[in-house]
Each structure stands twice: as C-alpha cells, then as structure tokens.
mmCIF file of C-alpha atoms and ligand atoms in Angstrom:
data_model
loop_
_atom_site.group_PDB
_atom_site.id
_atom_site.type_symbol
_atom_site.label_atom_id
_atom_site.label_comp_id
_atom_site.label_asym_id
_atom_site.label_seq_id
_atom_site.Cartn_x
_atom_site.Cartn_y
_atom_site.Cartn_z
ATOM 1 C CA UNK A 1 -108.913 -21.396 127.395
ATOM 2 C CA UNK A 2 -111.206 -22.829 130.035
ATOM 3 C CA UNK A 3 -111.284 -26.565 130.576
ATOM 4 C CA UNK A 4 -113.103 -29.035 132.756
ATOM 5 C CA UNK A 5 -110.855 -31.430 134.689
ATOM 6 C CA UNK A 6 -111.645 -35.077 135.302
ATOM 7 C CA UNK A 7 -109.734 -37.821 137.120
ATOM 8 C CA UNK A 8 -110.556 -41.444 136.433
ATOM 9 C CA UNK A 9 -110.401 -42.996 139.900
ATOM 10 C CA UNK A 10 -110.396 -46.461 138.418
ATOM 11 C CA UNK A 11 -107.033 -45.672 136.855
ATOM 12 C CA UNK A 12 -105.404 -43.323 139.435
ATOM 13 C CA UNK A 13 -102.652 -44.950 141.510
ATOM 14 C CA UNK A 14 -102.219 -42.007 143.904
ATOM 15 C CA UNK A 15 -98.684 -41.109 142.821
ATOM 16 C CA UNK A 16 -99.264 -37.487 143.847
ATOM 17 C CA UNK A 17 -97.801 -35.864 140.740
ATOM 18 C CA UNK A 18 -100.913 -33.855 139.914
ATOM 19 C CA UNK A 19 -101.240 -32.604 143.473
ATOM 20 C CA UNK A 20 -97.596 -31.517 143.546
ATOM 21 C CA UNK A 21 -97.964 -29.605 140.285
ATOM 22 C CA UNK A 22 -101.362 -28.091 141.018
ATOM 23 C CA UNK A 23 -102.392 -28.254 144.688
ATOM 24 C CA UNK A 24 -105.171 -25.748 143.978
ATOM 25 C CA UNK A 25 -106.828 -28.185 141.559
ATOM 26 C CA UNK A 26 -105.937 -31.694 142.779
ATOM 27 C CA UNK A 27 -105.819 -33.251 146.249
ATOM 28 C CA UNK A 28 -105.236 -36.808 147.315
ATOM 29 C CA UNK A 29 -108.423 -37.759 149.131
ATOM 30 C CA UNK A 30 -108.977 -40.135 152.035
ATOM 31 C CA UNK A 31 -108.697 -43.075 149.689
ATOM 32 C CA UNK A 32 -105.228 -41.881 148.617
ATOM 33 C CA UNK A 33 -106.499 -41.195 145.128
ATOM 34 C CA UNK A 34 -106.612 -37.884 143.341
ATOM 35 C CA UNK A 35 -109.714 -35.756 143.645
ATOM 36 C CA UNK A 36 -110.534 -32.679 141.619
ATOM 37 C CA UNK A 37 -111.037 -29.735 143.984
ATOM 38 C CA UNK A 38 -111.694 -27.189 141.286
ATOM 39 C CA UNK A 39 -113.200 -28.548 138.120
ATOM 40 C CA UNK A 40 -113.510 -25.591 135.756
ATOM 41 C CA UNK A 41 -110.161 -23.882 135.370
ATOM 42 C CA UNK A 42 -108.002 -21.960 132.953
ATOM 43 C CA UNK A 43 -105.689 -24.278 130.995
ATOM 44 C CA UNK A 44 -102.079 -23.814 132.176
ATOM 45 C CA UNK A 45 -98.723 -25.355 131.296
ATOM 46 C CA UNK A 46 -98.759 -27.217 134.610
ATOM 47 C CA UNK A 47 -102.157 -28.656 133.852
ATOM 48 C CA UNK A 48 -101.010 -29.834 130.420
ATOM 49 C CA UNK A 49 -97.951 -31.335 132.079
ATOM 50 C CA UNK A 50 -100.030 -33.159 134.686
ATOM 51 C CA UNK A 51 -102.282 -34.599 131.981
ATOM 52 C CA UNK A 52 -99.299 -35.653 129.876
ATOM 53 C CA UNK A 53 -97.223 -37.073 132.730
ATOM 54 C CA UNK A 54 -99.831 -38.880 134.792
ATOM 55 C CA UNK A 55 -98.337 -42.398 134.715
ATOM 56 C CA UNK A 56 -101.685 -44.059 134.080
ATOM 57 C CA UNK A 57 -103.310 -41.366 131.904
ATOM 58 C CA UNK A 58 -106.080 -40.820 134.445
ATOM 59 C CA UNK A 59 -106.423 -37.071 133.886
ATOM 60 C CA UNK A 60 -108.746 -35.863 131.173
ATOM 61 C CA UNK A 61 -109.297 -32.277 130.119
ATOM 62 C CA UNK A 62 -112.414 -31.207 128.276
ATOM 63 C CA UNK A 63 -112.470 -27.872 126.507
ATOM 64 C CA UNK A 64 -115.261 -25.543 127.579
ATOM 65 C CA UNK A 65 -114.820 -23.219 124.586
HETATM 66 FE FE1 SF4 B 101 -103.458 -40.203 140.156
HETATM 67 FE FE2 SF4 B 101 -102.389 -39.526 137.827
HETATM 68 FE FE3 SF4 B 101 -102.632 -37.719 139.769
HETATM 69 FE FE4 SF4 B 101 -100.851 -39.683 139.970
HETATM 70 S S1 SF4 B 101 -100.854 -38.024 138.433
HETATM 71 S S2 SF4 B 101 -102.248 -38.979 141.590
HETATM 72 S S3 SF4 B 101 -101.943 -41.362 139.022
HETATM 73 S S4 SF4 B 101 -104.309 -38.745 138.668
#
C-alpha cells in the first residue's frame, strides 16, 4: 500500500527516532527537526512503527489507495 508521509514540525521535538528507523525517508534538517525526504512511499513495518512510536505523534500517514 502506498502512503504519503507528513511530519508536523510544530510538534516534532527532533528525537531522531524516525531517522534512525528510516533514513531513506526522514532526515533531521538544519533546524534539528524531522524532514520528509521521500513523501510517497510503500507502507512498511518500520514506517508503522515510526508513526506509532513518535513521542509527540508528529508523523501522519495518508493512504494513497
Ligand atoms: Fe520528530 Fe517524531 Fe521523528 Fe522524533 S520521531 S524526530 S519527534 S517526527
């Protein structure tokens, strides 16, 4: 299933969890907050885990199907 990935920068605290799990999708930008490098991706277990475990629920996945 393809999804679109969003990070709410008003919520992100730059913990780095999403980048550690999925460096091909997330990167901590110059501000120290998460940025989405690749927005339309295949849903994976790691992506579900990042969404579920982000400490401030800043990651949102939108189904494209
Ligand atoms: Fe930000 Fe959440 Fe990623 Fe941590 S897991 S860097 S709080 S988006």
